[in-house]
C-alpha atoms as a PDB file:
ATOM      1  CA  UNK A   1       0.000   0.000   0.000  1.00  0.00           C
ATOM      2  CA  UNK A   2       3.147   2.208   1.036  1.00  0.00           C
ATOM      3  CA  UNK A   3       4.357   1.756  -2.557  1.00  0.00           C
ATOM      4  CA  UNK A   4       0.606   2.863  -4.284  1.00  0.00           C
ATOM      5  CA  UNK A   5       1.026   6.200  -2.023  1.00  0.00           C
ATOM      6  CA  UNK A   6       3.993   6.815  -3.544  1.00  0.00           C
ATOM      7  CA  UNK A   7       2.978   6.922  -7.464  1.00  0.00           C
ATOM      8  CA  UNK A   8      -0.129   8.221  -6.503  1.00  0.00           C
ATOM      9  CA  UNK A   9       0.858  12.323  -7.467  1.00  0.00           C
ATOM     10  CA  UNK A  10       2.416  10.859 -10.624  1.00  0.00           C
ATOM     11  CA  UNK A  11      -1.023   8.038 -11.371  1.00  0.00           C
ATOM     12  CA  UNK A  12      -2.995  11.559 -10.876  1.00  0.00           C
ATOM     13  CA  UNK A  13      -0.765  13.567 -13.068  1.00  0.00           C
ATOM     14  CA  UNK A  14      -0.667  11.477 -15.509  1.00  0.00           C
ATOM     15  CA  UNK A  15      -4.129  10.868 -15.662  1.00  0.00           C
ATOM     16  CA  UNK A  16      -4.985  15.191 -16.230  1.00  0.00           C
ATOM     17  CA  UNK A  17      -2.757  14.742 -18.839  1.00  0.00           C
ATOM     18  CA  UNK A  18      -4.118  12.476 -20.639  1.00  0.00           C
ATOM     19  CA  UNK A  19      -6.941  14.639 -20.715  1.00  0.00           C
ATOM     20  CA  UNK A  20      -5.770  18.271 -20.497  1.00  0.00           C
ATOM     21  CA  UNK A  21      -3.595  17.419 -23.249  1.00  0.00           C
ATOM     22  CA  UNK A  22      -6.323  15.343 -25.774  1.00  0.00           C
ATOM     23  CA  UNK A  23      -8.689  18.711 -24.840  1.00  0.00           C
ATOM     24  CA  UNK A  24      -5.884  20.922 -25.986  1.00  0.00           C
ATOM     25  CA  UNK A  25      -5.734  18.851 -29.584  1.00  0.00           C
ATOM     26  CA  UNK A  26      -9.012  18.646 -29.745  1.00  0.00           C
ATOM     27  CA  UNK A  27      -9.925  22.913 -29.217  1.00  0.00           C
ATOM     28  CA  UNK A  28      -6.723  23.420 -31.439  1.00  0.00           C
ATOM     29  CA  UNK A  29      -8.717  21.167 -34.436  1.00  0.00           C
ATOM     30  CA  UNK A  30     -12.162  22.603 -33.950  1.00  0.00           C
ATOM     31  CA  UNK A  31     -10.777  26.582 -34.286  1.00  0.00           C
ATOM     32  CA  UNK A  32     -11.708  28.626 -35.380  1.00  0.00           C
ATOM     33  CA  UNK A  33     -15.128  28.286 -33.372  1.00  0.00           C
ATOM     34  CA  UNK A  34     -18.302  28.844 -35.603  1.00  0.00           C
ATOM     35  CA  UNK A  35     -21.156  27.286 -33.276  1.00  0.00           C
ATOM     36  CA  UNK A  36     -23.971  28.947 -35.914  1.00  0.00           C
ATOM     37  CA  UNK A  37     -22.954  26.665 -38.839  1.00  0.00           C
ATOM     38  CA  UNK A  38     -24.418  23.120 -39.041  1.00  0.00           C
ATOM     39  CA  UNK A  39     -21.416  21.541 -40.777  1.00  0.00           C
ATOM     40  CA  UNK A  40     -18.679  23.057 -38.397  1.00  0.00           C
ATOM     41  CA  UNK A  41     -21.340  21.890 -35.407  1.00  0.00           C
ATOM     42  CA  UNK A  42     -21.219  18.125 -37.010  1.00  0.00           C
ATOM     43  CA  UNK A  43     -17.897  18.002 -37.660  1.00  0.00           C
ATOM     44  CA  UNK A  44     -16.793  19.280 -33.842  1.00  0.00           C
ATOM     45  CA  UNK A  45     -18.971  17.127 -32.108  1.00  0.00           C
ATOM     46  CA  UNK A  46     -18.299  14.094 -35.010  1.00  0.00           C
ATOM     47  CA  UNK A  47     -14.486  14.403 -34.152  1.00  0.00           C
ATOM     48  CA  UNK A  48     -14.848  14.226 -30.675  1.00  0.00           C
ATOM     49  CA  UNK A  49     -15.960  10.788 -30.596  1.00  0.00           C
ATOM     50  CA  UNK A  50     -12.036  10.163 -32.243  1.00  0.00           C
ATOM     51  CA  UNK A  51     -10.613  11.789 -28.785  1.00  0.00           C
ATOM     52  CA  UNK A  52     -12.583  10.184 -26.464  1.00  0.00           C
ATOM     53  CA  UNK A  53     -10.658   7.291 -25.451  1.00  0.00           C
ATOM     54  CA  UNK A  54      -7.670   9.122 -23.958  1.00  0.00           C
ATOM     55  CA  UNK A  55      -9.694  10.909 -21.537  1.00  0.00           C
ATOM     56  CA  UNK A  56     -11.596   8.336 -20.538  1.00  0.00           C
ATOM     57  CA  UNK A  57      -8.273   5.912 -20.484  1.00  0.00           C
ATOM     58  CA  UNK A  58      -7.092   9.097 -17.550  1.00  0.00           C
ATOM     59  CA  UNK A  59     -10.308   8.911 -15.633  1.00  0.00           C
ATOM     60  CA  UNK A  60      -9.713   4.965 -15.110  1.00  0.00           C
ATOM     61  CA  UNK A  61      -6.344   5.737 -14.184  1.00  0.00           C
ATOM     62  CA  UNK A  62      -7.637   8.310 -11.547  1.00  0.00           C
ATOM     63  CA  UNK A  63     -10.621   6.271 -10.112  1.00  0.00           C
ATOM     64  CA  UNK A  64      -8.787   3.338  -9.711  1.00  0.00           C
ATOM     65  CA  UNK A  65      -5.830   5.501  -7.554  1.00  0.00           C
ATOM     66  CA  UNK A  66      -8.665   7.023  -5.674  1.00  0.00           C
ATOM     67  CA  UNK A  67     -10.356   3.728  -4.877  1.00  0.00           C
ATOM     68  CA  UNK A  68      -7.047   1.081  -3.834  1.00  0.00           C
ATOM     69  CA  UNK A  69      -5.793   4.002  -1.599  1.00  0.00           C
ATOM     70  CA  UNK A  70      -8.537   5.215  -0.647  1.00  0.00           C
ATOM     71  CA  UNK A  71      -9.009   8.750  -1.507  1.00  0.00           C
ATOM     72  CA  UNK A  72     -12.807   9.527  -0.809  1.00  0.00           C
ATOM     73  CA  UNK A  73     -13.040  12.656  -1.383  1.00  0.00           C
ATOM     74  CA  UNK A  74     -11.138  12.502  -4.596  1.00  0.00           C
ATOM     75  CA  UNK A  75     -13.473   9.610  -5.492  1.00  0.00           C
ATOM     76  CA  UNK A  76     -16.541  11.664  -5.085  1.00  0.00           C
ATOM     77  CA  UNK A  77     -15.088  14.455  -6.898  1.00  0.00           C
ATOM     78  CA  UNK A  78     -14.226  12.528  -9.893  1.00  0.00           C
ATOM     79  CA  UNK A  79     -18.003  10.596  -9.737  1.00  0.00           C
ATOM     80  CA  UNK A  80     -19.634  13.672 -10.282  1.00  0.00           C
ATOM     81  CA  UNK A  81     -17.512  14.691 -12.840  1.00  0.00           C
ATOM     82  CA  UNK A  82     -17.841  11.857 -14.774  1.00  0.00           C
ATOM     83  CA  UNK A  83     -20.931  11.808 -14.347  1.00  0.00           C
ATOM     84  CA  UNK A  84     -21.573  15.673 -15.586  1.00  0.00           C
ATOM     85  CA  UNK A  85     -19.589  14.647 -18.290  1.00  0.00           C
ATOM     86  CA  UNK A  86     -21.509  12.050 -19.300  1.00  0.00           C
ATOM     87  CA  UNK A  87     -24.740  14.361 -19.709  1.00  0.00           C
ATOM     88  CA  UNK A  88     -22.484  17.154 -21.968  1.00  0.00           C
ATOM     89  CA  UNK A  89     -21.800  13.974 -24.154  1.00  0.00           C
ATOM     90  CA  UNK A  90     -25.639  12.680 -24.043  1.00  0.00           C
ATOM     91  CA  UNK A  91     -26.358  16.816 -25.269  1.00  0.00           C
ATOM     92  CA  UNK A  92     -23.672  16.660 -27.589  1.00  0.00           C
ATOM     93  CA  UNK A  93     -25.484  13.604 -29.254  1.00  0.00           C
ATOM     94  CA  UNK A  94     -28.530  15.092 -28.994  1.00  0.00           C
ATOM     95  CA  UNK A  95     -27.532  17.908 -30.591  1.00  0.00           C
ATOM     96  CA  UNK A  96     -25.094  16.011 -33.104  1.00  0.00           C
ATOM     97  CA  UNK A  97     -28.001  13.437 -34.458  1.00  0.00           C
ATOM     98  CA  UNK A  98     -30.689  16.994 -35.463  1.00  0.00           C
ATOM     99  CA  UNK A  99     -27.193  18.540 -36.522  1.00  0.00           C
ATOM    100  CA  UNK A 100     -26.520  15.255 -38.906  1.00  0.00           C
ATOM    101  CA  UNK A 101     -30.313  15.194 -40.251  1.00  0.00           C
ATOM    102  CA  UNK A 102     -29.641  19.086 -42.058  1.00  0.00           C
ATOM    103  CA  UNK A 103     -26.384  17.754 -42.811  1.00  0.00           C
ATOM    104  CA  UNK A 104     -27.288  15.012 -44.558  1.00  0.00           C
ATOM    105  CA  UNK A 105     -30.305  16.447 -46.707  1.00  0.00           C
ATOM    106  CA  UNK A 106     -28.101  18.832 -47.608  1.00  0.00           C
ATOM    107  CA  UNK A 107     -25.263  16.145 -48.954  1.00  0.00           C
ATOM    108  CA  UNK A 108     -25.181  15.218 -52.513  1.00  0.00           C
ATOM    109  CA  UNK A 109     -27.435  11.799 -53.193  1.00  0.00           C
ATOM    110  CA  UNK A 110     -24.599  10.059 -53.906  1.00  0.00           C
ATOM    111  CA  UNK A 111     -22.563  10.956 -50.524  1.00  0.00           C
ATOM    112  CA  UNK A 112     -25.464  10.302 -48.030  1.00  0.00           C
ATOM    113  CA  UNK A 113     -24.039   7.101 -47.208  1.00  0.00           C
ATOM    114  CA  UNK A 114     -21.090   8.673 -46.142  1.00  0.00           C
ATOM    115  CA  UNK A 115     -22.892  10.976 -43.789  1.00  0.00           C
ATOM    116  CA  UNK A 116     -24.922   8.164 -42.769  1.00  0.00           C
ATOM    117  CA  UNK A 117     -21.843   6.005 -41.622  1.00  0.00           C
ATOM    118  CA  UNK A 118     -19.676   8.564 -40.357  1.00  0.00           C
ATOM    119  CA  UNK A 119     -23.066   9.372 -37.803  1.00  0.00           C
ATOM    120  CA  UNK A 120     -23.526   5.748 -36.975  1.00  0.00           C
ATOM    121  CA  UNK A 121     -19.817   5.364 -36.029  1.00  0.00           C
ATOM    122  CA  UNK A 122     -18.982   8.766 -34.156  1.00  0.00           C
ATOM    123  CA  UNK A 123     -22.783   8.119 -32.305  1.00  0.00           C
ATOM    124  CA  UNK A 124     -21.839   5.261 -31.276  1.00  0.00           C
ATOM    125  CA  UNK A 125     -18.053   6.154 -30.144  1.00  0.00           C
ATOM    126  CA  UNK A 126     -20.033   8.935 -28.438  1.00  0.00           C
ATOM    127  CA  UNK A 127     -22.628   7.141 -26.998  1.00  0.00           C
ATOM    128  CA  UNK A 128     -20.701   4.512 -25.522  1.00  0.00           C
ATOM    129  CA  UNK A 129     -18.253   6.941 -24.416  1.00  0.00           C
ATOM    130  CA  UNK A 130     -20.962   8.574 -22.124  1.00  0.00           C
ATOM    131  CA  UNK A 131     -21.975   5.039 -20.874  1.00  0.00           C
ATOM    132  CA  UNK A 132     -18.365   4.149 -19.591  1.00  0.00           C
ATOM    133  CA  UNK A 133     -18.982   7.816 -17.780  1.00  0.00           C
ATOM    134  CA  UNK A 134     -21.436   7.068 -16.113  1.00  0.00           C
ATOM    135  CA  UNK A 135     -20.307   3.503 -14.743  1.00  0.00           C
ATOM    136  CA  UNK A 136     -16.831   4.837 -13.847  1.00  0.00           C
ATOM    137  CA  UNK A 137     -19.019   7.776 -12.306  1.00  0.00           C
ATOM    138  CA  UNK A 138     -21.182   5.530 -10.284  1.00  0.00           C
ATOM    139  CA  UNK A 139     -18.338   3.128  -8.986  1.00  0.00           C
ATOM    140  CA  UNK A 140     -16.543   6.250  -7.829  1.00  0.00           C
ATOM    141  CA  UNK A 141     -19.705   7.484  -5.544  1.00  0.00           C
ATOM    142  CA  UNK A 142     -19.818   4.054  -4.867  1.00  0.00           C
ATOM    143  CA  UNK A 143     -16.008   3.715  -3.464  1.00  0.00           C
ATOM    144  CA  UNK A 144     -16.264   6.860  -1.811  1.00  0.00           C
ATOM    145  CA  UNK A 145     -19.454   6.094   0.100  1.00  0.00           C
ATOM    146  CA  UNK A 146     -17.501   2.841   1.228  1.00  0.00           C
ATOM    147  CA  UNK A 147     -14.334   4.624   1.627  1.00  0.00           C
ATOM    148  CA  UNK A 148     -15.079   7.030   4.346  1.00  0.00           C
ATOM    149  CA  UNK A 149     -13.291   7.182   7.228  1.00  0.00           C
ATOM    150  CA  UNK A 150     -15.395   5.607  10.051  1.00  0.00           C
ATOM    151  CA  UNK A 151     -15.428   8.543  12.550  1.00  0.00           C
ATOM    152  CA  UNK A 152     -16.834  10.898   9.310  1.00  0.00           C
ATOM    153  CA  UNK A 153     -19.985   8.262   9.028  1.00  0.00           C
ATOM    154  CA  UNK A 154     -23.239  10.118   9.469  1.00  0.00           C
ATOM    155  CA  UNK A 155     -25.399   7.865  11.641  1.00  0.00           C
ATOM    156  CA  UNK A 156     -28.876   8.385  12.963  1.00  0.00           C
ATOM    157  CA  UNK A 157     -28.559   7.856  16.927  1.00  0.00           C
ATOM    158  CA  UNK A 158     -31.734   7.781  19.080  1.00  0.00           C
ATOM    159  CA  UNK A 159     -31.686  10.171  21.601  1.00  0.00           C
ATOM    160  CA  UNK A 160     -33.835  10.071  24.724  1.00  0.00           C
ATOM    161  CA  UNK A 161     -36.678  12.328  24.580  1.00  0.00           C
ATOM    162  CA  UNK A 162     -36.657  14.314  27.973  1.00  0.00           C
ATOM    163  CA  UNK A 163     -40.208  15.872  28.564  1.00  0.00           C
ATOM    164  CA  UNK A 164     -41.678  18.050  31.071  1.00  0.00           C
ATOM    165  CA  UNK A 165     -44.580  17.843  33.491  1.00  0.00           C
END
């Protein structure tokens, strides 16, 4: 345990930058920002399904540090964010399949099947992407819940009831 403590700064480095760094590639590929045209709109939210597995590689890394030391509160901080994160991806699909509909009526006859596939794929990237979020996200609230120190416990305690006469 003595040696998990250790590589614990470095497991939680390396885990921001994993995603700090795939966030930085990804905002230097979708400038400049246009959010008012449909096709940049597809194509931002189309290519994020391509960076999605580095972050989500850094969150493992993270929740499993948290858990096997235990780091509660670290635990609970990363289940929530996972677990907001997972919702911005659900919008983002949301968003991404209406985006994908004006896209595609818009595409030559001949090239809807390409903007048919490329939607299937990235959904799916996308979709399962959010998924793993909120799993990760729920085993984190999980291992913090069971991870509290037993002296921070809230417990309901009876208490006598004094009354007068």
């Amino acid at each position: 345990m003595e040696s998990l403590r250790r590589i614990a700064p470095g497991a939680y480095f390396v885990s921001a930058l994993l995603f700090l760094i795939t966030l930085a590639d990804y905002l230097g590929n979708a400038w400049p920002f246009r959010p008012g045209e449909v096709d940049w709109r597809y194509g931002v939210v189309g290519m994020i399904s391509t960076y999605l597995l580095s972050p989500l590689l850094g969150c493992l890394i993270a929740s499993a540090t948290a858990a096997w030391l235990p780091h509660p509160k670290v635990s609970k901080f990363l289940g929530l964010l996972m677990w907001l994160g997972a919702v911005l991806l659900l919008a983002a699909l949301g968003i991404f399949v209406l985006d994908s509909i004006q896209v595609r009526s818009a595409a030559a006859a001949g090239a809807r099947w390409v903007t048919t596939t490329s939607f299937m794929l990235a959904s799916g990237k996308i979709f399962l992407a959010a998924v793993g979020l909120m799993v990760l996200g729920r085993g984190n609230l999980r291992a913090a819940a069971v991870n509290q120190p037993s002296g921070s416990r809230t417990r309901e305690t009876t208490r006598p009831i004094v009354g007068q006469s």
